[in-house]
PDB file of C-alpha atoms in Angstrom:
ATOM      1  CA  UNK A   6      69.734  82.953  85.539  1.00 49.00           C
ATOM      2  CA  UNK A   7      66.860  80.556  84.895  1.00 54.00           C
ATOM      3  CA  UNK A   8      63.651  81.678  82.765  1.00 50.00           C
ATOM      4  CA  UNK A   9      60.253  81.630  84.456  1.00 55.00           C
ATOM      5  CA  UNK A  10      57.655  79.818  82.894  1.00 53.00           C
ATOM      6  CA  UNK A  11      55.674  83.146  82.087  1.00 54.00           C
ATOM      7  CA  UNK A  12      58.888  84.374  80.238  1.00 54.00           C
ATOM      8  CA  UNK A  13      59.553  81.379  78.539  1.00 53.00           C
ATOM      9  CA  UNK A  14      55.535  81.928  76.902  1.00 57.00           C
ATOM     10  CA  UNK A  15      56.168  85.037  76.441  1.00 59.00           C
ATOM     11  CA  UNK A  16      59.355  84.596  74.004  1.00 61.00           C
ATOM     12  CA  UNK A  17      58.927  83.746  70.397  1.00 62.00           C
ATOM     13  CA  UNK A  18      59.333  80.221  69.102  1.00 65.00           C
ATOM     14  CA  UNK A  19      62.242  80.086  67.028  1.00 66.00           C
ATOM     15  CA  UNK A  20      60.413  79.368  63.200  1.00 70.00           C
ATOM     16  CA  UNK A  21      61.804  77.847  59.909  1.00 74.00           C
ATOM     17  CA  UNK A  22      61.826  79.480  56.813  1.00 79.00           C
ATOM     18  CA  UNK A  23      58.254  79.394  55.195  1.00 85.00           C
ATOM     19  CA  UNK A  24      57.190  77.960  51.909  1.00 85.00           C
ATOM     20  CA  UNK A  25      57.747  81.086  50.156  1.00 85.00           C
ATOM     21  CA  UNK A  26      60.775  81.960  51.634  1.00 84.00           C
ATOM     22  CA  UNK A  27      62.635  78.512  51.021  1.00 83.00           C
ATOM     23  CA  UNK A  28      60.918  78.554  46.982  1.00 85.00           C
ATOM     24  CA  UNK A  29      63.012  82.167  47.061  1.00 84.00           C
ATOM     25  CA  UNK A  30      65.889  80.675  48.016  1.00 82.00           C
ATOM     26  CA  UNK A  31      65.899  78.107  45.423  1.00 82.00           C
ATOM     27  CA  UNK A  32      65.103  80.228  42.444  1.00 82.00           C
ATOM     28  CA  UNK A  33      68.066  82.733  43.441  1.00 82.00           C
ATOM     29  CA  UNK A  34      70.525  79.669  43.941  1.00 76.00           C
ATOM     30  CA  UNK A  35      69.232  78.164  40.633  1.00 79.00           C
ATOM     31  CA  UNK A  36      69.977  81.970  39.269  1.00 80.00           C
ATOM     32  CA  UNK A  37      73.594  81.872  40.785  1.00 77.00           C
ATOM     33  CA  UNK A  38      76.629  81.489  38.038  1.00 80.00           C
ATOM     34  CA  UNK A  39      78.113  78.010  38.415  1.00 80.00           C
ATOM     35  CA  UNK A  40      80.735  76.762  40.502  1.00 77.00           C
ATOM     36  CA  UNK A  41      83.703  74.712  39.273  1.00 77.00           C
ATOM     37  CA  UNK A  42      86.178  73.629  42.510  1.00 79.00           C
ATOM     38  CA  UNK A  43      89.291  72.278  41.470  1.00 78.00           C
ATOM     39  CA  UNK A  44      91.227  69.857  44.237  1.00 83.00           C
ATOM     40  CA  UNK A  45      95.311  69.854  44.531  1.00 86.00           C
ATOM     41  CA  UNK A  46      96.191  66.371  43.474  1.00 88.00           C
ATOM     42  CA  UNK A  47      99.924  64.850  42.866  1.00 89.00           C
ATOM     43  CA  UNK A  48     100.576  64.003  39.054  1.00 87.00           C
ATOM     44  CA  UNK A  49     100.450  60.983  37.696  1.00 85.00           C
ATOM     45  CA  UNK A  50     103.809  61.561  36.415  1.00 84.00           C
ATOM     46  CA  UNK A  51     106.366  64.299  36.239  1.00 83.00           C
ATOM     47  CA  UNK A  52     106.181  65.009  33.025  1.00 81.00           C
ATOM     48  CA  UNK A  53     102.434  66.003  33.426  1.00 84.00           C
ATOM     49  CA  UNK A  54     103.492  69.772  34.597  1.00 86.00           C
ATOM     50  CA  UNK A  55     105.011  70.595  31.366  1.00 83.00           C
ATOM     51  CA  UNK A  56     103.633  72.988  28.906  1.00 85.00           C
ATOM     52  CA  UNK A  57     102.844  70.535  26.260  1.00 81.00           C
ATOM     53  CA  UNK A  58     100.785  68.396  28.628  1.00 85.00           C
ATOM     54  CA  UNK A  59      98.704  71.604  29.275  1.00 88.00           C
ATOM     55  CA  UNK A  60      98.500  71.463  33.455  1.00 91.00           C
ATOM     56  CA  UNK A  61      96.286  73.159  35.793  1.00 93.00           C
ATOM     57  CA  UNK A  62      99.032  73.339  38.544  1.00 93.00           C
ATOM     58  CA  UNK A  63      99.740  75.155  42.028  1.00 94.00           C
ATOM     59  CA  UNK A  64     103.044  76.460  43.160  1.00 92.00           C
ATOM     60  CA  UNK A  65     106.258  75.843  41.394  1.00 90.00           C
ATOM     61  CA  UNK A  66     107.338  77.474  38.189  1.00 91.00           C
ATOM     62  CA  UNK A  67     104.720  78.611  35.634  1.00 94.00           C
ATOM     63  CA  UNK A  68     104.599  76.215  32.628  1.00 92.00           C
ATOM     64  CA  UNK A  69     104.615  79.195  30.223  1.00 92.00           C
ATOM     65  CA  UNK A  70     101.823  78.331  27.583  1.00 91.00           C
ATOM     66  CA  UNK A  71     104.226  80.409  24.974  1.00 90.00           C
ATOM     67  CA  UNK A  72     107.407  79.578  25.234  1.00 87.00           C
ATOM     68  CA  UNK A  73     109.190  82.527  23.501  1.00 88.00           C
ATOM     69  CA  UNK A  74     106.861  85.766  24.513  1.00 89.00           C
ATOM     70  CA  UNK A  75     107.494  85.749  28.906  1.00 90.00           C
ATOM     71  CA  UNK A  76     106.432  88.384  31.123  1.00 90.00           C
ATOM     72  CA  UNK A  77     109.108  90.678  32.465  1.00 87.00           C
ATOM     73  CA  UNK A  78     109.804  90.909  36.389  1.00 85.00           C
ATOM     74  CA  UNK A  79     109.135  94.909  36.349  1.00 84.00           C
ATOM     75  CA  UNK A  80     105.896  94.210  35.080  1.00 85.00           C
ATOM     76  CA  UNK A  81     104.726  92.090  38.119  1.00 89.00           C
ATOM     77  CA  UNK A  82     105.829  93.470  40.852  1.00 89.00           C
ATOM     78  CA  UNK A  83     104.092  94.722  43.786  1.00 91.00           C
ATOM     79  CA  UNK A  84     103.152  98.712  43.557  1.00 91.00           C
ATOM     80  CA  UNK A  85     103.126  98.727  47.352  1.00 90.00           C
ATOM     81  CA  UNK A  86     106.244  97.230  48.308  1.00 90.00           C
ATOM     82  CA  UNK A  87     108.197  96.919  45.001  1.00 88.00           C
ATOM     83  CA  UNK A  88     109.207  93.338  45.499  1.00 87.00           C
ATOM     84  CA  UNK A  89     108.658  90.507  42.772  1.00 86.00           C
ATOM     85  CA  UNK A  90     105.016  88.776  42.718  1.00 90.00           C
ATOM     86  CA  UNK A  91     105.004  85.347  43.385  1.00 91.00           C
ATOM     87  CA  UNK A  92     103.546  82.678  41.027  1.00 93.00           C
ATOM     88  CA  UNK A  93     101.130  80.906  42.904  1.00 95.00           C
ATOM     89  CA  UNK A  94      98.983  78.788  40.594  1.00 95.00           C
ATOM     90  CA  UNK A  95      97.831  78.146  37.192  1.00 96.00           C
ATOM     91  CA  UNK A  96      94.528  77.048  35.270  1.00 94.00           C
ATOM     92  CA  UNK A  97      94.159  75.731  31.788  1.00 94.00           C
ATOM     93  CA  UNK A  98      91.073  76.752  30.301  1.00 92.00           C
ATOM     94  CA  UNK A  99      90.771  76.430  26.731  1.00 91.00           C
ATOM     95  CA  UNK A 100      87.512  77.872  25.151  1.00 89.00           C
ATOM     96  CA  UNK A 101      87.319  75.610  22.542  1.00 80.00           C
ATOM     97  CA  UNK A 102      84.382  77.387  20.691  1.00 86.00           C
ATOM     98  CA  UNK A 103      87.114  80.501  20.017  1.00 88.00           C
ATOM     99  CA  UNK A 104      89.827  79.593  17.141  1.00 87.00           C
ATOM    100  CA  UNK A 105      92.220  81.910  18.795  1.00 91.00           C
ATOM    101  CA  UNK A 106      91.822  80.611  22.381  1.00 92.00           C
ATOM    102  CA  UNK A 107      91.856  76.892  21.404  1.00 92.00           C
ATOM    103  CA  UNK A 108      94.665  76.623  24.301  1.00 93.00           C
ATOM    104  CA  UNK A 109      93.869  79.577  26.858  1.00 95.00           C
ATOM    105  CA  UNK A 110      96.271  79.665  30.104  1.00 96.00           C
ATOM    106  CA  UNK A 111      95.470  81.941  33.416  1.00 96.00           C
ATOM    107  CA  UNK A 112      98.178  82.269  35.541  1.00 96.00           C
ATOM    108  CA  UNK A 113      97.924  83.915  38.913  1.00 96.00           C
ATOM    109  CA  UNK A 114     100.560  85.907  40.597  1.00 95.00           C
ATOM    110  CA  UNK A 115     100.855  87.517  44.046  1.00 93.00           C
ATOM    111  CA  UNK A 116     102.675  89.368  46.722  1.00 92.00           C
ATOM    112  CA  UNK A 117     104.182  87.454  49.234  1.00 90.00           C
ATOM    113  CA  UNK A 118     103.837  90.058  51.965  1.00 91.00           C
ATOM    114  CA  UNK A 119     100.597  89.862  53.860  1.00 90.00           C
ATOM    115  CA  UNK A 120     100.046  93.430  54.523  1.00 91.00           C
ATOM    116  CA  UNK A 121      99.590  94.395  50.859  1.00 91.00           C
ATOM    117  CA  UNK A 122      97.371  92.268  50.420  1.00 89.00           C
ATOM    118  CA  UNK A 123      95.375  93.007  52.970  1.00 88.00           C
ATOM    119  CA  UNK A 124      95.709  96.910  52.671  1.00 86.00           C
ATOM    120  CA  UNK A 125      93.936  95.530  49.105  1.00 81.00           C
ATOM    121  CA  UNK A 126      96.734  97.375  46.998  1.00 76.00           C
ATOM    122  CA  UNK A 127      95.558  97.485  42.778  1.00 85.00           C
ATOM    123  CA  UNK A 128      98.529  95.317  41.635  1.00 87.00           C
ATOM    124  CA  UNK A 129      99.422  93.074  44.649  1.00 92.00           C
ATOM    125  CA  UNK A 130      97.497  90.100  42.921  1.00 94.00           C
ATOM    126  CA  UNK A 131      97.648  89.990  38.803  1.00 94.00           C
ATOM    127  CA  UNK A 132      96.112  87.413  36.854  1.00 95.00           C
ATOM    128  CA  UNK A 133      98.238  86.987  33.534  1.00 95.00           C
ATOM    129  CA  UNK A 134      96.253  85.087  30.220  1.00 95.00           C
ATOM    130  CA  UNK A 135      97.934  83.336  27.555  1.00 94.00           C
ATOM    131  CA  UNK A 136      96.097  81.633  24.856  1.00 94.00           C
ATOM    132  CA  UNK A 137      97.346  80.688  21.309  1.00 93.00           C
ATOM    133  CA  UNK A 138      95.032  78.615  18.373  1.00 93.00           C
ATOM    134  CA  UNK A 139      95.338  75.167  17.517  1.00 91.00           C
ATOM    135  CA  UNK A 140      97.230  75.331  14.749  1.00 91.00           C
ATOM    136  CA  UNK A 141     100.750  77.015  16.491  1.00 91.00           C
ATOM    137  CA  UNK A 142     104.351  76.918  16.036  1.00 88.00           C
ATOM    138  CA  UNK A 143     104.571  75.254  19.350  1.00 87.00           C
ATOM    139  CA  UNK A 144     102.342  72.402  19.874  1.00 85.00           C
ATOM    140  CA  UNK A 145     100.875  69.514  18.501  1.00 82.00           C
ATOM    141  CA  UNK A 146      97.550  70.179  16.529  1.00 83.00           C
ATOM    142  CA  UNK A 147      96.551  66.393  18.448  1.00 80.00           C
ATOM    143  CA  UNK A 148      96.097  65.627  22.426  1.00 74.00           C
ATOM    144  CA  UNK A 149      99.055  64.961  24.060  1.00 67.00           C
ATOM    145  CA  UNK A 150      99.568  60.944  24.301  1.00 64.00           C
ATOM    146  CA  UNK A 151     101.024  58.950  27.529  1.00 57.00           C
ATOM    147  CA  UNK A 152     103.984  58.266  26.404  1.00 52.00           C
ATOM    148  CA  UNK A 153     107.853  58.814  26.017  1.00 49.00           C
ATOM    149  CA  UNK A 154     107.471  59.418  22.467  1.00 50.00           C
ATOM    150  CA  UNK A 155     105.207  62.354  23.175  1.00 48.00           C
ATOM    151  CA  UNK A 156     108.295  64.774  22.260  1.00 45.00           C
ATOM    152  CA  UNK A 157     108.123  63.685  18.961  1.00 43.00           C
ATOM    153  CA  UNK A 158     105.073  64.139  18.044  1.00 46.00           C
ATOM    154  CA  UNK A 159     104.751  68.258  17.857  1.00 44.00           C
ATOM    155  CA  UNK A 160     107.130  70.597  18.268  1.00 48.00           C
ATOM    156  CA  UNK A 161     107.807  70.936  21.489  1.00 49.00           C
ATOM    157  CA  UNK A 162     109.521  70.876  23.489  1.00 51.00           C
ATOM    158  CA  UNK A 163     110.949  74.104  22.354  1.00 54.00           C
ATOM    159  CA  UNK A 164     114.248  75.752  23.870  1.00 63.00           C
ATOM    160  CA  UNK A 165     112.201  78.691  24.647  1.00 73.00           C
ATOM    161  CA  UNK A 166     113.521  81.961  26.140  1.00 81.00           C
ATOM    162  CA  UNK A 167     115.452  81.736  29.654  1.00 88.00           C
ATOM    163  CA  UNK A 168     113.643  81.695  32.101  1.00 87.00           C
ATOM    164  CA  UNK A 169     114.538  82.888  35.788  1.00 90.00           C
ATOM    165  CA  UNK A 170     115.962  80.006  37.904  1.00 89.00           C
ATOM    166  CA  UNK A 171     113.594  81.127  40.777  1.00 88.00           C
ATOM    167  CA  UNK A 172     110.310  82.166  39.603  1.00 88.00           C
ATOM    168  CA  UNK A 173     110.165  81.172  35.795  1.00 88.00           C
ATOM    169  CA  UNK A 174     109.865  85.279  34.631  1.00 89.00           C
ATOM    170  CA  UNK A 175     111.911  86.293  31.356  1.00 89.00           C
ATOM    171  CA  UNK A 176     115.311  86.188  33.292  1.00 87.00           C
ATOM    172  CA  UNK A 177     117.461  89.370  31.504  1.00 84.00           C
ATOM    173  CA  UNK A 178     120.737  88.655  33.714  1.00 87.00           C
ATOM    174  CA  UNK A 179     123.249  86.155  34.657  1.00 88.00           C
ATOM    175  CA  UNK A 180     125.250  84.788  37.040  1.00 90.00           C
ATOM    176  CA  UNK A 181     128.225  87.198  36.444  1.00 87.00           C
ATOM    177  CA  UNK A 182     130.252  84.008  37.955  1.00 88.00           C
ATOM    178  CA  UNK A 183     129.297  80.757  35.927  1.00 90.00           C
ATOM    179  CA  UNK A 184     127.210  82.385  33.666  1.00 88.00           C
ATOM    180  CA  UNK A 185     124.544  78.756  33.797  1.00 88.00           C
ATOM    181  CA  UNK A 186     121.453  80.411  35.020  1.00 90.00           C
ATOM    182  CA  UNK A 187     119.589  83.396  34.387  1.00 91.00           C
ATOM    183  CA  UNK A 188     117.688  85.662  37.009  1.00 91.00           C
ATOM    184  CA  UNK A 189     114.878  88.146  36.718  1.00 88.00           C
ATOM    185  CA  UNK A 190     116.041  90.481  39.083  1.00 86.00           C
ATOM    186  CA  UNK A 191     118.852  91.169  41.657  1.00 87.00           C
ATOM    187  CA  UNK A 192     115.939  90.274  44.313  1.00 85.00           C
ATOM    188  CA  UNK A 193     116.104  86.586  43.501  1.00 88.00           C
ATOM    189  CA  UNK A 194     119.958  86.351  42.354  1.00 89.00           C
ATOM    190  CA  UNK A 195     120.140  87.262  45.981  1.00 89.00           C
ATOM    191  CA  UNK A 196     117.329  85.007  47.234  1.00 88.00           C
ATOM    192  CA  UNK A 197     119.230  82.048  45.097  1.00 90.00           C
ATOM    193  CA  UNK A 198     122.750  82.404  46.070  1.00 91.00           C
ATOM    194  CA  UNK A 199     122.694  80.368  49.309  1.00 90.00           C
ATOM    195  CA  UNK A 200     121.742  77.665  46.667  1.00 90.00           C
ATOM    196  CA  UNK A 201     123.463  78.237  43.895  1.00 91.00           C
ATOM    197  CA  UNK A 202     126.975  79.308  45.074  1.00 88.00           C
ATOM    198  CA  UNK A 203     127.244  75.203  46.114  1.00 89.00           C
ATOM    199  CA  UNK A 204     127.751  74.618  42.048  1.00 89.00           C
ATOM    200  CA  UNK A 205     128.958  78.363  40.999  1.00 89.00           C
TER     201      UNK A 205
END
């Protein structure tokens, strides 16, 4: 319906924030923790995702910061459905100012099944840390170089314990058939066997 001209005076103009309120808005922005956003970029090359080239990474397999101490499967899985948490990304953040957290690892894990995660279930997303000092049994005390020879600089890479063929968890079993890859659980022997019974 159109507006007469006497309602149209008699509505409020539509006003901007005043001095006061925009200096407010500054100071509590200014007050605000910063804000680092990270972008999902290809490597430069392969060998970037592995543990001695310390990644940030998304999706995949974890590259496990130690390569000997893994996390279990029954220790991350979902309290509301029971099935295995997915890894779905990883950020290096070393706190170099801490001698023990020279290389510092987060690694986040959730489940796969939208309704516990919406139902907000304690335990459907887990955040794992892993941080070790400079001076380690498994790395380098230098930066990792660009190069082929990096592998012979440190220690690394390190045979490490087996991990699971699908996730990258501490895999306990086998395949009771070839016996070449490990799994964490009977959940993702199952998940892998339309894969894996091509080379079993």
């Amino acid at each position: 319906p159109q507006v007469g001209a006497a309602e149209r005076e008699a509505r409020p103009e539509p006003r901007g924030p005043t001095a006061a309120e925009r200096e407010a808005a500054t100071v509590k922005a200014a007050a605000a923790p910063p804000m680092l956003l990270g972008f999902v970029d290809e490597p430069e090359a392969p060998q970037h995702l592995q543990p001695y080239f310390f990644p940030s990474k998304v999706g995949g397999k974890p590259a496990w910061l130690d390569p000997l101490r893994l996390p279990a499967a029954p220790g991350l899985c979902c309290p509301e459905c029971g099935d295995p948490l997915a890894f779905l990304l990883q950020i290096y953040a070393s706190l170099d100012e801490r001698d023990d957290a020279f290389h510092r690892s987060l690694f986040l894990f959730i489940c796969r099944r939208g309704a516990c995660l919406r139902a907000g279930t304690h335990g459907s997303i887990r955040i794992l840390r892993a941080q070790l000092p400079r001076e380690n049994p498994y790395y380098s005390f230098y930066p990792p170089q660009e190069t082929e020879a990096r592998a012979a600089e440190g220690k690394v890479p390190h045979a490490g314990a087996k991990q699971c063929t699908v996730c990258g968890l501490l895999g306990g079993s086998k395949c009771g058939r070839c016996g070449d890859v490990t799994y964490c659980s009977l959940a993702h022997q199952k998940l892998d066997w339309a894969c894996h019974k091509t080379i079993c």
